[in-house]
PDB file of C-alpha atoms in Angstrom:
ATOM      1  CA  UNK A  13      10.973  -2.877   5.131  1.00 38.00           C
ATOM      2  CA  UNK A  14      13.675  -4.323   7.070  1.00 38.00           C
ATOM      3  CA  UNK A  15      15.283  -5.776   4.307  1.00 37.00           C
ATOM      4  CA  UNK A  16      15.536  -2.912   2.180  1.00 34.00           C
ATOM      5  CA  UNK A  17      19.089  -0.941   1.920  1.00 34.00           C
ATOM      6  CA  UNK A  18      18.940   2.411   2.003  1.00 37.00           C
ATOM      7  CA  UNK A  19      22.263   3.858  -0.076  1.00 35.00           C
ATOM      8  CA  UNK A  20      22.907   7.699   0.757  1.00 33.00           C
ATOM      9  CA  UNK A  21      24.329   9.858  -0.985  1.00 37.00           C
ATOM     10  CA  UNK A  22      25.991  12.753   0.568  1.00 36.00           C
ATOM     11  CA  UNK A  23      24.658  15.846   0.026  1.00 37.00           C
ATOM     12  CA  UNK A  24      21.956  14.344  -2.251  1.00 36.00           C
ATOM     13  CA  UNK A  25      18.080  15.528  -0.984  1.00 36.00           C
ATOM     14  CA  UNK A  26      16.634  11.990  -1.157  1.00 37.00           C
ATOM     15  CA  UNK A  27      17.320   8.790  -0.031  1.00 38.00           C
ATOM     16  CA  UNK A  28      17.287   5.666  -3.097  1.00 42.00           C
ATOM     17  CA  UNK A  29      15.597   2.505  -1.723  1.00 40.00           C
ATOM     18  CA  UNK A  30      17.186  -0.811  -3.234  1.00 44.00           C
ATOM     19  CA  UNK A  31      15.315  -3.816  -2.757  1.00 44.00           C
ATOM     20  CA  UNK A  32      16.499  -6.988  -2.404  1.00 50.00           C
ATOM     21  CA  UNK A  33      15.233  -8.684  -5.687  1.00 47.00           C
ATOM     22  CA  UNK A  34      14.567 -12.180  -3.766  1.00 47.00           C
ATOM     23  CA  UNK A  35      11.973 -10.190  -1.411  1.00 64.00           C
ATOM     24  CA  UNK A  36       8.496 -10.363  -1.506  1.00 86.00           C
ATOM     25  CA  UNK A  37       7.899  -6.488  -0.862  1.00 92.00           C
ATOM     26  CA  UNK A  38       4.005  -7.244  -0.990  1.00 94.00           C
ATOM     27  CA  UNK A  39       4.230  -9.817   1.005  1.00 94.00           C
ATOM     28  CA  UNK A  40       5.900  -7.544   3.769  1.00 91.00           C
ATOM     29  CA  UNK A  41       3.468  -4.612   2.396  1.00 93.00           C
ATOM     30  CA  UNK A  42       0.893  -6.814   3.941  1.00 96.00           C
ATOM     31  CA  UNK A  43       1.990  -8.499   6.846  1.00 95.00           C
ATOM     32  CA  UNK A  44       1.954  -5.063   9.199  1.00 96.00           C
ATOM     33  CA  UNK A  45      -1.831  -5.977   9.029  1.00 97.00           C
ATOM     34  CA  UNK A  46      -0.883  -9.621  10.358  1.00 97.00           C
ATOM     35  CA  UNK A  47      -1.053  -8.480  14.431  1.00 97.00           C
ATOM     36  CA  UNK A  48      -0.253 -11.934  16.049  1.00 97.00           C
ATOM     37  CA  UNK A  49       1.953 -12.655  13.163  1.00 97.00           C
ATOM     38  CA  UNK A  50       0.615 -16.123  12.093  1.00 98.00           C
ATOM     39  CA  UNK A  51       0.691 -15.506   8.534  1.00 97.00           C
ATOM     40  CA  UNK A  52      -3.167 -14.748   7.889  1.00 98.00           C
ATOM     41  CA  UNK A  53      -5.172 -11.371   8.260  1.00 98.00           C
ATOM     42  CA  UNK A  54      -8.706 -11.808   9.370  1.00 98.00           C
ATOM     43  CA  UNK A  55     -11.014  -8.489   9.171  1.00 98.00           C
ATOM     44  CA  UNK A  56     -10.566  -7.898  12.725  1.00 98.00           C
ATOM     45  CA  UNK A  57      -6.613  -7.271  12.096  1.00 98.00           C
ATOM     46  CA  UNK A  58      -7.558  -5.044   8.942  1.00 98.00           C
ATOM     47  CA  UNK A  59      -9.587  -3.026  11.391  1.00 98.00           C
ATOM     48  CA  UNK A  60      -6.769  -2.926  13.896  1.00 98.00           C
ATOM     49  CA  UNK A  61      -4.197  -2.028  11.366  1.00 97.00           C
ATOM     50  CA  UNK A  62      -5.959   1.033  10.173  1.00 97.00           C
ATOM     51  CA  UNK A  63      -6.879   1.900  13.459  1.00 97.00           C
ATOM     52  CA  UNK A  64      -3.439   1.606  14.611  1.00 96.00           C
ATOM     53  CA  UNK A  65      -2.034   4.182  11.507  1.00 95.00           C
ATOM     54  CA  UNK A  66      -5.106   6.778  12.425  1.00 93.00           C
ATOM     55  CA  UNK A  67      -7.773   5.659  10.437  1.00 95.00           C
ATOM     56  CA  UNK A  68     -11.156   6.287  11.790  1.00 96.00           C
ATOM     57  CA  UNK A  69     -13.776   3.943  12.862  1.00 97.00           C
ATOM     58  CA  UNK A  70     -15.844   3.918   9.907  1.00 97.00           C
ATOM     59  CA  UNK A  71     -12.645   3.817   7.577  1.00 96.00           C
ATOM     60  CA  UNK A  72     -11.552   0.786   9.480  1.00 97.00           C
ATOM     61  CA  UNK A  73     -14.581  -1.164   9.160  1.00 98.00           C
ATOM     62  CA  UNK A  74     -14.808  -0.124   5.764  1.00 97.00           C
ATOM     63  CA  UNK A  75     -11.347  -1.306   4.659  1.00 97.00           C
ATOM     64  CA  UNK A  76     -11.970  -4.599   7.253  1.00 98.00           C
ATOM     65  CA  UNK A  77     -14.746  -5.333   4.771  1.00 97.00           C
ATOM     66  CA  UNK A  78     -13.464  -4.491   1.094  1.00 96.00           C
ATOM     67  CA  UNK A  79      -9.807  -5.652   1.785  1.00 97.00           C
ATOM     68  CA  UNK A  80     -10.330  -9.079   3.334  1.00 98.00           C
ATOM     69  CA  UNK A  81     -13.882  -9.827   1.156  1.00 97.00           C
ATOM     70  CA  UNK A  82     -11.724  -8.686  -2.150  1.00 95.00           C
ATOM     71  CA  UNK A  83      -8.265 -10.669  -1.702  1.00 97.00           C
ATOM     72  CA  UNK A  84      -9.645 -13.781   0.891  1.00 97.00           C
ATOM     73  CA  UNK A  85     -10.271 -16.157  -2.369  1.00 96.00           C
ATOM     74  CA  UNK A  86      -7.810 -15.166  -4.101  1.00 96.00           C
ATOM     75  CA  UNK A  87      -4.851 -15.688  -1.516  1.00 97.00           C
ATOM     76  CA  UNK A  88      -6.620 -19.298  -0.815  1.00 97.00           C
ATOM     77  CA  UNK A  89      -6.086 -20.971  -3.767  1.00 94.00           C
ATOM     78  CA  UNK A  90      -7.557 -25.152  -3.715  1.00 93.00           C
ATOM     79  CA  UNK A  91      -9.329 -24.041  -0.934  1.00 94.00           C
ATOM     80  CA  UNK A  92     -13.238 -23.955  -0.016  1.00 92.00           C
ATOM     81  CA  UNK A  93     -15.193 -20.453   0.925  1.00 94.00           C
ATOM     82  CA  UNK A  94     -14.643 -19.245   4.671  1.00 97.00           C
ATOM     83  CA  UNK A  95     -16.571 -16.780   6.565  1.00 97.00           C
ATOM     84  CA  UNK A  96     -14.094 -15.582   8.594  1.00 97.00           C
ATOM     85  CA  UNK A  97     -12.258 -14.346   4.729  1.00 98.00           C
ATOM     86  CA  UNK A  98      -8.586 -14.889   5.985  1.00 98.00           C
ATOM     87  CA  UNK A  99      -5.749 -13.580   3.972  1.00 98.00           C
ATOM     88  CA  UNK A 100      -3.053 -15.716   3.409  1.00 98.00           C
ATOM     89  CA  UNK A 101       0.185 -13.357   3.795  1.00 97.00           C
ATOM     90  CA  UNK A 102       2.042 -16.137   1.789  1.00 96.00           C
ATOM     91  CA  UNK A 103       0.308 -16.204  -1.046  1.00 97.00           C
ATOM     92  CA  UNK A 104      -0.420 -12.234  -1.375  1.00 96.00           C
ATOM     93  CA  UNK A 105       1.145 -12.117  -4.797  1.00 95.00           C
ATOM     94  CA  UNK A 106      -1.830 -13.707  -5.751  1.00 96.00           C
ATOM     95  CA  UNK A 107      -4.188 -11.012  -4.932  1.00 94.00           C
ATOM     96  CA  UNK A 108      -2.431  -8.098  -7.622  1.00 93.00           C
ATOM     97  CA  UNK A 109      -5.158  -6.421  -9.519  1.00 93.00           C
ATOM     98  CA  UNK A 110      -5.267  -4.824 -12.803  1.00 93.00           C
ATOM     99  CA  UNK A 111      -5.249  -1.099 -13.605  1.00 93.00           C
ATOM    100  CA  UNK A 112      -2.445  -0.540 -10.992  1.00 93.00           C
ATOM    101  CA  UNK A 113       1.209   1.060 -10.830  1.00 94.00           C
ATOM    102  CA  UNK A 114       3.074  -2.686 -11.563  1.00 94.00           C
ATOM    103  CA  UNK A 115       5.309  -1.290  -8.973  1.00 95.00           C
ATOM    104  CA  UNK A 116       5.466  -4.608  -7.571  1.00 95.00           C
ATOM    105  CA  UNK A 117       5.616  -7.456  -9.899  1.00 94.00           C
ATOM    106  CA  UNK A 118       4.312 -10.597 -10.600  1.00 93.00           C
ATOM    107  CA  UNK A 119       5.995 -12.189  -7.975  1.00 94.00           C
ATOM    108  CA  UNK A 120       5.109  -9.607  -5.436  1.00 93.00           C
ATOM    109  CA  UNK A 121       8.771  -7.995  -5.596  1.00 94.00           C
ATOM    110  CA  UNK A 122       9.142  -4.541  -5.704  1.00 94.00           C
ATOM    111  CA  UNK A 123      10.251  -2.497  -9.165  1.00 95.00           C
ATOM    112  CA  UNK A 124      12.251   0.417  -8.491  1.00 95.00           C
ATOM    113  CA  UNK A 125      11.894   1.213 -12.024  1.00 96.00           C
ATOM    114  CA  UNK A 126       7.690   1.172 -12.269  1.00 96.00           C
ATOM    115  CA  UNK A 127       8.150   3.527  -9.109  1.00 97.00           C
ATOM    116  CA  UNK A 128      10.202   6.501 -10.162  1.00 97.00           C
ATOM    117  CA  UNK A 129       7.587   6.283 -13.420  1.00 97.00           C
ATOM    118  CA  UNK A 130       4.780   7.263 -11.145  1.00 97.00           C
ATOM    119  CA  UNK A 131       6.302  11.003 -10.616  1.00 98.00           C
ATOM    120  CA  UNK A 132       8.230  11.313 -13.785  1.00 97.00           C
ATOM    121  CA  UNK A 133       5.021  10.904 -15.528  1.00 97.00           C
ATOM    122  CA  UNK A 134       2.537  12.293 -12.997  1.00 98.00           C
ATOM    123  CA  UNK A 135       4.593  14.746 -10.350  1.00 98.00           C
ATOM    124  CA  UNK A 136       4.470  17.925 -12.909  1.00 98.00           C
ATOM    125  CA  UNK A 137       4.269  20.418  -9.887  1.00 98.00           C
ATOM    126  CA  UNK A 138       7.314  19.182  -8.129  1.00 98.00           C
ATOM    127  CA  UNK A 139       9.090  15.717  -8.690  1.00 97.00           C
ATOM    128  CA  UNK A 140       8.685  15.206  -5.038  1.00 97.00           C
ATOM    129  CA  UNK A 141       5.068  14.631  -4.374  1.00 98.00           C
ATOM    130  CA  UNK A 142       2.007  14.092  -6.001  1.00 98.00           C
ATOM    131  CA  UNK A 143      -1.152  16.485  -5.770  1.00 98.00           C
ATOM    132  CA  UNK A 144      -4.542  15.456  -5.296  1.00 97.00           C
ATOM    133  CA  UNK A 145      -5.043  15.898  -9.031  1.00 97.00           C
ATOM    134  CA  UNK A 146      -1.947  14.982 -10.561  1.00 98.00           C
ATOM    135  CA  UNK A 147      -3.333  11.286  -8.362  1.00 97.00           C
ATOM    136  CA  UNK A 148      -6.582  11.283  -9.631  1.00 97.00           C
ATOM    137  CA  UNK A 149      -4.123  11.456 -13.424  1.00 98.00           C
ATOM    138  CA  UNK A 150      -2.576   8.574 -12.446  1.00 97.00           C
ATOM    139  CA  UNK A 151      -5.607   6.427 -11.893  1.00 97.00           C
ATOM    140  CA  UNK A 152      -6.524   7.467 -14.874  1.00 97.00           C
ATOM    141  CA  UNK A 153      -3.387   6.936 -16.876  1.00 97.00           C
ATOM    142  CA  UNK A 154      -3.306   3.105 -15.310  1.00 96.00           C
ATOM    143  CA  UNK A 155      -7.084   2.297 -16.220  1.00 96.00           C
ATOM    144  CA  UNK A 156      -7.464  -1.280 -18.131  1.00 96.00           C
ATOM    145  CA  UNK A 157     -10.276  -1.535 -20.550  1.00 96.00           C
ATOM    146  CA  UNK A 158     -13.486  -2.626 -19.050  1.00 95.00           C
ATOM    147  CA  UNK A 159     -11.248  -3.791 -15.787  1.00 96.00           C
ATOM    148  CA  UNK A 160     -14.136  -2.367 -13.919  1.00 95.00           C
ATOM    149  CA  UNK A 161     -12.841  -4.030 -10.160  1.00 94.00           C
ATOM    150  CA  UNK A 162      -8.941  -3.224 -10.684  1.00 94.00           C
ATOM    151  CA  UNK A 163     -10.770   0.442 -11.227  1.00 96.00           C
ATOM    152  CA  UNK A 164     -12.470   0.454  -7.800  1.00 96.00           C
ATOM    153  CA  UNK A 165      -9.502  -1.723  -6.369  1.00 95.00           C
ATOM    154  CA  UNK A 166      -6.747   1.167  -6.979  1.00 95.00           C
ATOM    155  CA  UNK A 167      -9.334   3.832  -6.574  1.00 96.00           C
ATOM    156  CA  UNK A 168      -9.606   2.956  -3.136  1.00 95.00           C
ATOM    157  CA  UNK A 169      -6.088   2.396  -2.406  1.00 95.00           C
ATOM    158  CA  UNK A 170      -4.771   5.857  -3.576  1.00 96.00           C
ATOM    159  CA  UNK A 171      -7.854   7.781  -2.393  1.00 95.00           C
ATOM    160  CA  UNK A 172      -6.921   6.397   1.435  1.00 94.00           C
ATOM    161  CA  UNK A 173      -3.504   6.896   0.927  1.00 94.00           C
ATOM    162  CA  UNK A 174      -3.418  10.105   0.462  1.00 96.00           C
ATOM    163  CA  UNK A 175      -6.146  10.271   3.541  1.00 94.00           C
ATOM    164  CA  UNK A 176      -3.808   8.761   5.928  1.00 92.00           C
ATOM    165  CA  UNK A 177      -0.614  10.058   4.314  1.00 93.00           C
ATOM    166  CA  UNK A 178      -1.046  13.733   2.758  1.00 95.00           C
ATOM    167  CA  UNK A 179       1.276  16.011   4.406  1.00 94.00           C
ATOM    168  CA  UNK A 180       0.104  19.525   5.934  1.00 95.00           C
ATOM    169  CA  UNK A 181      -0.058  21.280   2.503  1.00 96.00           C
ATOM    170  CA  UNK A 182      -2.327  18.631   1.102  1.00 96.00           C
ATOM    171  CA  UNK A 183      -0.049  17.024  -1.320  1.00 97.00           C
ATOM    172  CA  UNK A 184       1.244  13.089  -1.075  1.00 97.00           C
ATOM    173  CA  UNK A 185       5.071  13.272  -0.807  1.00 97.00           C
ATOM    174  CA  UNK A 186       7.021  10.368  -2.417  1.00 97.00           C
ATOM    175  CA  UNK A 187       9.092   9.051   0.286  1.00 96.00           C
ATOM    176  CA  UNK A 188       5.472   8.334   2.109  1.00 95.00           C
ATOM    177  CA  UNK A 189       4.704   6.670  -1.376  1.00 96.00           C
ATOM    178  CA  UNK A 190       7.851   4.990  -1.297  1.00 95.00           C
ATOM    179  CA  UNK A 191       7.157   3.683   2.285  1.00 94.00           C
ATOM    180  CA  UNK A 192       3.901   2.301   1.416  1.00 93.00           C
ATOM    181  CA  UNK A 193       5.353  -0.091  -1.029  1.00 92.00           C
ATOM    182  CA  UNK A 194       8.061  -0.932   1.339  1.00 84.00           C
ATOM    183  CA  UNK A 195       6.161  -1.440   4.308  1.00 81.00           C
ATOM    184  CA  UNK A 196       7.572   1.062   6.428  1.00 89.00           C
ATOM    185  CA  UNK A 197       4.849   4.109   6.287  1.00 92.00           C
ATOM    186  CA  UNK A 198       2.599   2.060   8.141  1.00 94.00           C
ATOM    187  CA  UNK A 199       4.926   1.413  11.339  1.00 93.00           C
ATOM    188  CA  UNK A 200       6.212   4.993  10.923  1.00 92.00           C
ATOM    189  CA  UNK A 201       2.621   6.096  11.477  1.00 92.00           C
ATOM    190  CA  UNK A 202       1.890   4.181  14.474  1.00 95.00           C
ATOM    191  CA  UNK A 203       4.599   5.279  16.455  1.00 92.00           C
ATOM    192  CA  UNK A 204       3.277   8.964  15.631  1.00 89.00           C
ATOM    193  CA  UNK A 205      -0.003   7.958  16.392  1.00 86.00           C
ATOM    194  CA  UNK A 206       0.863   6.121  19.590  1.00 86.00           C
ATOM    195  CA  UNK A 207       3.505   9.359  20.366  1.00 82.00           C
ATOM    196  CA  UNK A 208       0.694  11.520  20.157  1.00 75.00           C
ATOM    197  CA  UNK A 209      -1.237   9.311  22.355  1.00 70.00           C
ATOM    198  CA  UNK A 210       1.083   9.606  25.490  1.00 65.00           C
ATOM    199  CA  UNK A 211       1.409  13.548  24.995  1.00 64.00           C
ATOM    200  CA  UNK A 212      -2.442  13.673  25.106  1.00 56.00           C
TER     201      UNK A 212
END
């Protein structure tokens, strides 16, 4: 995310993200799914999103269909049903679910904090990336009673993350964690998708 400062230490092995606390890191999260950048997501820009980060076809029209039909209402508020199920980038903080990672907050601002808590509690083969099982430990871990849809909701977004994001070795590294909640894993994987592209 643009607004985000990175602070480097030298000689340290990872980078510390710092968000500006006035930011609405969900918000931005979001609005790489907003293609003509009017401030609403229709399906058709959920499909093109995922396409654009290497999603397949059917993984596109899957997430056009669960992502927009889940969050549409909810980023509407006051207003009536629409077929078309827009998302409202401005009012995304509306659409957090239960069961999740509280890595961003109620405001839609990202929590440094709730994020290094995901590996320091779940990362137990290396504090550096999360294995397929050590994820499926976290879903667990963040389960709400009986919150049967925030269940499904961040089911779906950490099984597909660590489709689109695993590295080589099959494990999902925290900096492309890290650059999920701060918007910047999903330009980072265009441009490799698009650089592959032109070499093809």
């Amino acid at each position: 995310m643009t607004s985000y400062v990175d602070q480097r230490n030298q000689g340290a092995a990872s980078e510390q993200v710092v968000p500006n606390p006035d930011e609405n890191a969900l918000k931005k999260h979001v609005e790489f799914f907003d293609r003509n950048n009017d401030g609403i997501v229709y399906p058709w820009e959920t499909y093109q999103g995922f396409r654009a980060i290497g999603a397949g076809f059917a993984l596109s029209a899957f997430a056009a269909v669960f992502i927009n039909a889940g969050l549409s209402a909810k980023t509407r508020p006051g207003k009536g049903f629409s077929i078309l199920f827009p998302i409202e980038t401005a009012n995304i903080k509306f659409a957090k679910h239960g069961s999740d990672s509280d890595v961003y907050d109620s405001e839609g601002r990202f929590v440094p904090s709730k994020f290094e808590e995901i590996f320091g509690k779940h990362a137990h083969t290396s504090p550096d990336f999360l294995t397929s099982d050590e994820l499926q430990e976290l879903l667990k871990a963040n389960r709400e009673p009986k919150d049967f849809k925030g269940w499904v909701a961040a089911w779906v977004e950490w099984k597909v993350l660590y489709l689109l994001a695993k590295d080589s070795t099959g494990v999902l590294r925290k900096e492309a964690v890290r650059g999920v909640y701060d918007g910047s894993l999903f330009a980072k994987l265009e441009k490799e998708r698009a650089s592959g592209k032109k070499k093809a």
